[in-house]
Short mmCIF file of C-alpha atoms and ligand atoms in Angstrom, two decimals:
data_model
loop_
_atom_site.label_atom_id
_atom_site.label_comp_id
_atom_site.label_asym_id
_atom_site.label_seq_id
_atom_site.Cartn_x
_atom_site.Cartn_y
_atom_site.Cartn_z
CA MET P 76 -32.36 6.17 -140.73
CA THR P 77 -32.46 9.91 -141.37
CA TYR P 78 -35.47 12.19 -141.52
CA PRO P 79 -37.37 11.54 -144.80
CA ASN P 80 -36.98 13.87 -147.68
CA PHE P 81 -40.59 15.03 -148.09
CA THR P 82 -41.40 16.94 -151.28
CA LYS P 83 -44.33 19.27 -151.94
CA ASP P 84 -46.12 16.27 -153.45
CA HIS P 85 -46.22 14.41 -150.12
CA LYS P 86 -49.72 15.27 -148.99
CA SER P 87 -50.42 12.56 -146.41
CA LEU P 88 -51.35 13.06 -142.77
CA MET P 89 -48.13 11.16 -142.02
CA ALA P 90 -46.07 13.82 -143.84
CA LYS P 91 -48.01 16.49 -141.97
CA TYR P 92 -47.47 15.09 -138.48
CA LEU P 93 -44.05 13.46 -138.75
CA THR P 94 -42.08 16.51 -137.67
CA LYS P 95 -38.32 16.28 -137.15
CA GLU P 96 -38.93 16.25 -133.42
CA VAL P 97 -41.48 13.40 -133.55
CA PHE P 98 -39.15 11.47 -135.85
CA GLU P 99 -36.18 11.89 -133.49
CA ASN P 100 -38.30 10.56 -130.61
CA LEU P 101 -39.47 7.50 -132.50
CA LYS P 102 -36.49 6.38 -134.56
CA GLY P 103 -34.74 3.33 -133.18
CA LEU P 104 -37.83 2.10 -131.29
CA LYS P 105 -39.13 -1.41 -132.00
CA THR P 106 -42.33 -3.18 -130.97
CA LYS P 107 -42.06 -6.70 -129.58
CA ASN P 108 -42.61 -7.97 -133.15
CA GLY P 109 -39.65 -5.88 -134.31
CA PHE P 110 -41.77 -3.28 -136.14
CA THR P 111 -40.14 0.14 -136.60
CA ILE P 112 -41.22 3.67 -137.50
CA GLU P 113 -39.29 3.25 -140.74
CA GLN P 114 -41.58 0.38 -141.75
CA ALA P 115 -44.67 2.27 -140.58
CA ILE P 116 -44.06 5.29 -142.83
CA LYS P 117 -42.56 3.57 -145.89
CA SER P 118 -45.83 3.43 -147.86
CA GLY P 119 -46.44 7.15 -147.42
CA ILE P 120 -42.89 7.99 -148.47
CA ASP P 121 -42.93 5.73 -151.55
CA ASN P 122 -46.41 6.97 -152.53
CA PRO P 123 -46.53 10.76 -152.22
CA ASP P 124 -50.23 10.76 -153.20
CA SER P 125 -51.13 8.79 -150.03
CA GLY P 126 -53.86 10.39 -148.00
CA ILE P 127 -52.81 8.74 -144.75
CA GLY P 128 -49.40 7.20 -145.46
CA VAL P 129 -48.86 5.07 -142.38
CA TYR P 130 -49.54 1.48 -141.24
CA ALA P 131 -49.19 -0.32 -137.90
CA GLY P 132 -47.29 -3.57 -137.41
CA ASP P 133 -49.23 -4.66 -134.36
CA GLU P 134 -51.41 -3.28 -131.57
CA GLU P 135 -48.32 -2.01 -129.75
CA SER P 136 -47.43 0.25 -132.72
CA TYR P 137 -50.41 2.46 -131.82
CA THR P 138 -48.97 3.15 -128.35
CA LEU P 139 -45.23 3.05 -129.05
CA PHE P 140 -45.60 5.38 -132.03
CA ALA P 141 -48.49 7.37 -130.53
CA PRO P 142 -46.87 10.79 -131.15
CA LEU P 143 -47.38 10.07 -134.87
CA PHE P 144 -50.54 7.93 -134.83
CA ASP P 145 -52.58 10.01 -132.33
CA PRO P 146 -52.84 13.24 -134.35
CA ILE P 147 -53.53 11.24 -137.55
CA ILE P 148 -56.33 9.32 -135.80
CA GLU P 149 -57.68 12.56 -134.35
CA GLU P 150 -57.79 14.31 -137.71
CA TYR P 151 -59.25 11.38 -139.66
CA HIS P 152 -61.90 10.19 -137.18
CA GLY P 153 -62.35 13.27 -134.99
CA PHE P 154 -61.37 11.02 -132.06
CA SER P 155 -59.05 12.22 -129.33
CA LYS P 156 -56.59 10.17 -127.31
CA GLU P 157 -58.83 10.50 -124.22
CA ASP P 158 -61.87 9.06 -126.02
CA ARG P 159 -63.03 5.47 -125.75
CA HIS P 160 -64.44 3.48 -128.61
CA LYS P 161 -68.02 2.17 -128.36
CA SER P 162 -69.86 -0.62 -130.11
CA ASN P 163 -73.48 -1.30 -131.04
CA LEU P 164 -74.29 -4.24 -133.26
CA ASN P 165 -78.01 -4.26 -132.62
CA PRO P 166 -79.83 -4.13 -135.99
CA SER P 167 -83.11 -3.17 -134.30
CA GLU P 168 -81.54 0.21 -133.43
CA LEU P 169 -80.83 0.95 -137.07
CA ASN P 170 -83.41 3.22 -138.64
CA ALA P 171 -82.88 2.33 -142.27
CA SER P 172 -85.74 1.66 -144.64
CA ASN P 173 -84.63 1.03 -148.24
CA PRO P 174 -83.79 4.52 -149.65
CA ASP P 175 -84.53 3.27 -153.19
CA PRO P 176 -87.40 0.74 -153.10
CA SER P 177 -88.03 1.07 -156.85
CA ASN P 178 -84.40 0.15 -157.66
CA ARG P 179 -83.70 3.24 -159.76
CA TYR P 180 -80.41 4.39 -158.22
CA ILE P 181 -78.81 1.85 -155.89
CA ILE P 182 -77.15 -1.03 -157.69
CA SER P 183 -75.83 -2.89 -154.66
CA THR P 184 -75.11 -2.55 -150.96
CA ARG P 185 -72.03 -3.86 -149.17
CA ILE P 186 -70.91 -3.64 -145.55
CA ARG P 187 -67.54 -4.94 -144.42
CA VAL P 188 -65.52 -5.04 -141.23
CA GLY P 189 -61.81 -5.69 -140.80
CA ARG P 190 -60.54 -8.08 -138.13
CA ASN P 191 -57.13 -9.39 -137.04
CA LEU P 192 -56.34 -12.31 -134.76
CA ALA P 193 -55.38 -11.29 -131.22
CA ASP P 194 -52.40 -13.65 -131.04
CA PHE P 195 -50.64 -12.67 -134.28
CA PRO P 196 -48.86 -9.56 -135.55
CA LEU P 197 -50.68 -7.57 -138.25
CA GLY P 198 -50.03 -8.41 -141.93
CA THR P 199 -47.33 -5.74 -142.19
CA SER P 200 -45.04 -7.68 -139.89
CA ILE P 201 -46.35 -11.25 -140.01
CA SER P 202 -44.02 -14.07 -141.17
CA LYS P 203 -44.87 -16.42 -144.02
CA GLU P 204 -45.41 -19.31 -141.58
CA GLN P 205 -47.66 -17.21 -139.32
CA ARG P 206 -49.66 -16.06 -142.36
CA TYR P 207 -50.24 -19.71 -143.30
CA GLU P 208 -51.32 -20.40 -139.73
CA VAL P 209 -53.82 -17.54 -139.86
CA GLU P 210 -55.14 -18.84 -143.18
CA LYS P 211 -55.59 -22.31 -141.71
CA ILE P 212 -57.29 -21.13 -138.51
CA VAL P 213 -59.64 -18.72 -140.29
CA SER P 214 -60.56 -20.94 -143.25
CA THR P 215 -61.22 -23.97 -141.01
CA THR P 216 -63.38 -21.87 -138.72
CA LEU P 217 -65.32 -20.45 -141.65
CA GLU P 218 -65.96 -23.89 -143.06
CA SER P 219 -67.69 -24.81 -139.79
CA LEU P 220 -70.42 -22.18 -140.34
CA ASP P 221 -73.87 -23.27 -141.43
CA GLY P 222 -77.21 -21.91 -142.64
CA ASN P 223 -76.92 -18.89 -144.96
CA LEU P 224 -73.24 -18.42 -143.95
CA GLU P 225 -72.23 -21.89 -145.14
CA GLY P 226 -69.67 -21.83 -147.93
CA ARG P 227 -66.21 -22.79 -149.14
CA TYR P 228 -62.71 -21.35 -148.99
CA TYR P 229 -60.90 -20.64 -152.28
CA PRO P 230 -57.15 -20.02 -151.83
CA LEU P 231 -55.50 -17.62 -154.26
CA LEU P 232 -52.63 -20.03 -154.64
CA GLY P 233 -53.59 -22.30 -157.54
CA MET P 234 -56.74 -20.34 -158.49
CA ASN P 235 -56.99 -20.04 -162.25
CA GLU P 236 -56.42 -16.52 -163.56
CA GLU P 237 -59.77 -16.31 -165.33
CA ASP P 238 -61.68 -17.15 -162.14
CA ARG P 239 -59.62 -14.69 -160.13
CA LEU P 240 -60.19 -11.86 -162.59
CA SER P 241 -63.89 -12.46 -162.77
CA LEU P 242 -64.18 -12.41 -158.95
CA VAL P 243 -62.32 -9.07 -158.93
CA GLN P 244 -64.38 -7.64 -161.80
CA ASP P 245 -67.63 -8.63 -160.08
CA HIS P 246 -66.51 -6.79 -156.91
CA PHE P 247 -66.18 -9.91 -154.77
CA LEU P 248 -62.38 -10.23 -154.50
CA PHE P 249 -59.55 -7.80 -153.68
CA LYS P 250 -57.29 -6.77 -156.54
CA ALA P 251 -53.63 -7.75 -156.80
CA GLY P 252 -50.60 -5.46 -156.71
CA ASP P 253 -51.91 -2.45 -154.78
CA ARG P 254 -48.87 -0.14 -154.55
CA PHE P 255 -49.80 1.24 -151.12
CA LEU P 256 -50.01 -2.26 -149.65
CA GLU P 257 -46.88 -3.30 -151.56
CA SER P 258 -44.75 -0.60 -149.89
CA ALA P 259 -46.27 -1.38 -146.51
CA GLY P 260 -45.04 -4.98 -146.76
CA LEU P 261 -48.58 -6.29 -147.00
CA ASN P 262 -48.03 -8.08 -150.32
CA ARG P 263 -45.01 -10.13 -149.19
CA ASP P 264 -45.05 -13.78 -150.36
CA TRP P 265 -48.07 -13.07 -152.60
CA PRO P 266 -50.27 -15.02 -153.29
CA SER P 267 -49.53 -17.59 -150.61
CA GLY P 268 -51.77 -17.51 -147.55
CA ARG P 269 -54.39 -15.35 -149.26
CA GLY P 270 -57.86 -16.32 -150.38
CA ILE P 271 -61.57 -15.82 -150.27
CA TYR P 272 -64.39 -17.67 -148.54
CA HIS P 273 -67.94 -17.25 -149.74
CA ASN P 274 -71.40 -18.77 -149.52
CA ASN P 275 -73.15 -20.02 -152.66
CA GLU P 276 -75.03 -16.78 -153.31
CA LYS P 277 -71.88 -14.64 -152.70
CA THR P 278 -73.80 -12.56 -150.16
CA PHE P 279 -71.43 -13.47 -147.34
CA LEU P 280 -67.70 -13.36 -148.08
CA VAL P 281 -64.46 -13.24 -146.12
CA TRP P 282 -61.12 -12.11 -147.51
CA ILE P 283 -58.17 -13.75 -145.80
CA ASN P 284 -54.78 -12.04 -145.38
CA GLU P 285 -55.23 -8.98 -147.56
CA GLU P 286 -54.77 -5.62 -145.80
CA ASP P 287 -56.21 -7.17 -142.65
CA GLU P 288 -56.24 -10.84 -141.72
CA LEU P 289 -60.00 -10.91 -142.18
CA ARG P 290 -62.35 -8.70 -144.09
CA VAL P 291 -65.85 -9.93 -143.29
CA ILE P 292 -68.30 -8.84 -145.97
CA SER P 293 -72.05 -8.90 -146.46
CA MET P 294 -73.39 -7.71 -149.81
CA GLN P 295 -76.31 -8.01 -152.20
CA LYS P 296 -78.02 -6.28 -155.10
CA GLY P 297 -80.34 -3.36 -154.35
CA GLY P 298 -80.72 -1.04 -151.38
CA ASN P 299 -81.94 -3.24 -148.53
CA ILE P 300 -79.31 -1.90 -146.12
CA LYS P 301 -80.91 -3.45 -143.07
CA GLU P 302 -80.81 -6.98 -144.46
CA VAL P 303 -77.13 -6.57 -145.38
CA PHE P 304 -76.36 -5.30 -141.86
CA GLU P 305 -78.32 -8.13 -140.21
CA ARG P 306 -76.41 -10.77 -142.15
CA LEU P 307 -73.09 -9.17 -141.28
CA VAL P 308 -73.97 -8.96 -137.57
CA SER P 309 -74.99 -12.62 -137.48
CA ALA P 310 -71.66 -13.56 -139.09
CA ILE P 311 -69.61 -11.39 -136.70
CA LYS P 312 -71.37 -12.99 -133.73
CA GLU P 313 -70.67 -16.51 -135.00
CA LEU P 314 -67.00 -15.67 -135.66
CA GLU P 315 -66.56 -14.08 -132.23
CA LYS P 316 -67.69 -17.31 -130.59
CA ARG P 317 -64.88 -19.12 -132.38
CA MET P 318 -61.93 -16.67 -132.64
CA LYS P 319 -60.32 -13.95 -130.53
CA PHE P 320 -59.75 -10.70 -132.39
CA ALA P 321 -57.28 -7.91 -131.58
CA TYR P 322 -59.29 -5.29 -129.68
CA SER P 323 -58.47 -2.36 -127.42
CA GLU P 324 -60.85 -0.44 -125.11
CA HIS P 325 -59.46 2.80 -126.54
CA LEU P 326 -59.17 2.03 -130.27
CA GLY P 327 -61.71 -0.77 -130.76
CA TYR P 328 -60.77 -3.37 -133.37
CA ILE P 329 -57.09 -3.10 -134.27
CA THR P 330 -56.37 -2.83 -137.99
CA SER P 331 -53.22 -2.26 -140.00
CA CYS P 332 -54.39 1.13 -141.32
CA PRO P 333 -55.50 3.77 -138.80
CA THR P 334 -58.49 4.70 -140.98
CA ASN P 335 -60.04 1.33 -140.21
CA LEU P 336 -59.72 1.34 -136.40
CA GLY P 337 -62.77 1.14 -134.15
CA THR P 338 -65.66 -0.52 -135.88
CA ALA P 339 -63.41 -1.29 -138.89
CA MET P 340 -66.65 -0.89 -140.82
CA ARG P 341 -67.22 0.50 -144.28
CA ALA P 342 -70.86 0.49 -145.35
CA SER P 343 -71.32 1.42 -148.99
CA VAL P 344 -73.66 1.48 -151.92
CA HIS P 345 -72.88 1.48 -155.60
CA ILE P 346 -75.16 4.19 -156.82
CA SER P 347 -75.95 5.88 -160.12
CA LEU P 348 -76.49 9.65 -159.81
CA PRO P 349 -76.36 10.87 -163.43
CA LYS P 350 -77.55 14.43 -162.74
CA LEU P 351 -75.92 15.12 -159.42
CA CYS P 352 -72.51 13.97 -160.66
CA LYS P 353 -72.54 16.92 -163.07
CA ASN P 354 -72.52 19.23 -160.05
CA MET P 355 -69.66 17.89 -157.93
CA GLU P 356 -69.79 20.87 -155.59
CA LEU P 357 -73.36 20.10 -154.56
CA PHE P 358 -72.60 16.34 -154.51
CA LYS P 359 -69.65 16.85 -152.15
CA SER P 360 -71.50 19.28 -149.91
CA ILE P 361 -74.02 16.50 -149.18
CA THR P 362 -71.45 13.74 -148.72
CA ASN P 363 -69.39 15.97 -146.40
CA LYS P 364 -72.42 16.86 -144.33
CA HIS P 365 -73.09 13.16 -143.69
CA HIS P 366 -69.40 12.22 -143.22
CA LEU P 367 -69.34 10.14 -146.40
CA GLN P 368 -66.52 9.28 -148.76
CA ILE P 369 -66.84 8.98 -152.55
CA ARG P 370 -64.89 6.20 -154.29
CA GLY P 371 -64.91 4.92 -157.86
CA ILE P 372 -66.62 1.80 -159.13
CA HIS P 373 -63.64 -0.52 -158.63
CA GLY P 374 -63.00 0.54 -155.05
CA GLU P 375 -60.40 2.77 -153.50
CA HIS P 376 -58.12 4.71 -155.85
CA SER P 377 -60.35 3.86 -158.84
CA SER P 378 -62.49 6.27 -160.80
CA SER P 379 -66.19 6.41 -161.49
CA GLU P 380 -67.64 4.86 -164.65
CA GLU P 381 -70.95 5.92 -166.20
CA GLY P 382 -71.84 8.12 -163.24
CA ILE P 383 -71.72 5.19 -160.81
CA TYR P 384 -70.06 5.83 -157.44
CA ASP P 385 -69.18 3.88 -154.31
CA ILE P 386 -70.38 5.97 -151.38
CA SER P 387 -69.57 4.97 -147.81
CA ASN P 388 -69.16 6.18 -144.23
CA LYS P 389 -65.81 7.83 -143.61
CA ARG P 390 -65.65 7.71 -139.80
CA ARG P 391 -65.21 4.29 -138.20
CA LEU P 392 -63.80 5.03 -134.75
CA GLY P 393 -65.61 6.59 -131.78
CA ILE P 394 -68.99 5.91 -133.36
CA THR P 395 -70.85 2.60 -133.24
CA GLU P 396 -71.50 0.16 -136.09
CA VAL P 397 -75.15 1.24 -136.09
CA GLU P 398 -74.04 4.87 -136.45
CA CYS P 399 -71.69 4.03 -139.34
CA VAL P 400 -74.54 2.45 -141.28
CA GLN P 401 -76.93 5.22 -140.21
CA ASP P 402 -74.51 7.87 -141.62
CA MET P 403 -74.47 6.04 -144.93
CA HIS P 404 -78.24 5.51 -145.00
CA ASN P 405 -79.08 9.14 -144.18
CA GLY P 406 -76.62 10.52 -146.71
CA ILE P 407 -77.80 8.21 -149.48
CA THR P 408 -81.43 9.11 -148.76
CA GLU P 409 -80.60 12.81 -149.17
CA LEU P 410 -78.51 12.24 -152.32
CA ILE P 411 -81.42 10.40 -153.96
CA LYS P 412 -83.86 13.16 -152.98
CA VAL P 413 -81.61 15.82 -154.50
CA GLU P 414 -81.02 13.75 -157.67
CA GLU P 415 -84.80 13.39 -158.12
CA ASN P 416 -85.31 17.14 -157.86
CA LEU P 417 -82.64 18.10 -160.38
P1 ADP V 70 -62.72 -2.14 -148.90
O1 ADP V 70 -64.15 -1.82 -148.95
O2 ADP V 70 -62.55 -3.57 -148.60
O3 ADP V 70 -62.01 -1.22 -148.01
P2 ADP V 70 -62.26 -1.37 -151.75
O4 ADP V 70 -62.66 0.06 -151.77
O5 ADP V 70 -61.03 -1.73 -152.50
O6 ADP V 70 -61.97 -1.91 -150.30
O7 ADP V 70 -63.47 -2.22 -152.29
C1 ADP V 70 -63.36 -3.59 -152.44
C2 ADP V 70 -64.30 -4.12 -153.50
O8 ADP V 70 -65.63 -4.00 -153.08
C3 ADP V 70 -64.20 -3.35 -154.81
O9 ADP V 70 -64.31 -4.27 -155.88
C4 ADP V 70 -65.43 -2.48 -154.79
O10 ADP V 70 -65.90 -2.11 -156.06
C5 ADP V 70 -66.41 -3.40 -154.10
N1 ADP V 70 -67.54 -2.70 -153.51
C6 ADP V 70 -67.51 -1.71 -152.61
N2 ADP V 70 -68.75 -1.30 -152.30
C7 ADP V 70 -69.60 -2.04 -153.05
C8 ADP V 70 -71.00 -2.09 -153.21
N3 ADP V 70 -71.82 -1.30 -152.51
N4 ADP V 70 -71.51 -2.99 -154.08
C9 ADP V 70 -70.70 -3.81 -154.78
N5 ADP V 70 -69.38 -3.81 -154.67
C10 ADP V 70 -68.83 -2.94 -153.83
N1 LIG V 71 -52.31 4.08 -147.44
C1 LIG V 71 -53.25 4.59 -148.37
C2 LIG V 71 -53.22 6.11 -148.30
O1 LIG V 71 -52.64 6.62 -147.40
C3 LIG V 71 -54.67 4.09 -148.08
C4 LIG V 71 -55.30 4.61 -146.83
C5 LIG V 71 -56.72 4.22 -146.55
N2 LIG V 71 -57.15 3.03 -147.22
C6 LIG V 71 -56.91 1.81 -146.83
N3 LIG V 71 -57.26 0.86 -147.65
N4 LIG V 71 -56.39 1.53 -145.69
O2 LIG V 71 -53.75 6.77 -149.15
#
């Protein structure tokens, strides 16, 4: 492989940090699962509009290809290679009263974490058989949960198209055909091995074998952030009793995209801010101050509709789960205050 032909449109952190020298050092190297730098950077080359542009094949990718991953991780999370990740899943340490008790702005709250099984490669380099094995292990484990986490697994394979589309439309299920995941090899053998588990109320859901092997999700209508966090923590604790997840002292939970390392947590609200969205400069100054990211109503790479945004914590590594949710809570509280004064 030769050094990629980056154009002025390639704006990712990968394009920024993959210098000729770094490339020369990394080309030809393979992790024990056979993952190469060529595979790692393919999505960012195929998709010039990538913000990050790189994926890992396994935990080893983060050390073997550290000259590329380290500066990307440092710039995205503000986390240096000497730092150690920390965790805090204690809901009593979260200071988060409902920022919108009269239900005027917040439509729904969702908190998710990514997880991958310790004994398997990540989805970028997993085989079809291993993916099936992951599906079997995770879905069987989930179906052993009880109480408010009790539910059923619905594989994508054989799901009727109407049901699938309505789950996507209602924000419960991942979409199909994401071009960033496609180039990263994460859509291979679609739809086999993929699916969704959820309880009856659809307040606890788990995606299986999308970008990560598990995406554990707690969500509900309204702005009761604490209740959403508590449900998620109880689910994580139950799952950790039953499965071993890929984890490193340095990087926390190992995920296929470096933006998700650490807590692997994205805590978001869908929120309507009809006045503030007319002043994007002010809007962004508040989200930046609280380390928040603005997404559209159908998730990443979608746009806003009717002034409704998905606002979430941006940092996930080097801060605890409680801090991720606290960032989101504090920022949302300020956004609502400013909206009310406009
Ligand atoms: P992820 O959060 O898993 O990284 P996406 O940005 O693609 O990925 O979001 C996945 C789905 O979750 C999308 O349908 C999105 O609209 C939905 N979603 C995100 N936040 C919320 C929220 N607070 N309330 C309802 N749905 C949400
Ligand atoms: N690879 C895409 C990009 O670089 C997405 C990065 C972050 N999002 C994610 N779902 N991992 O823009």
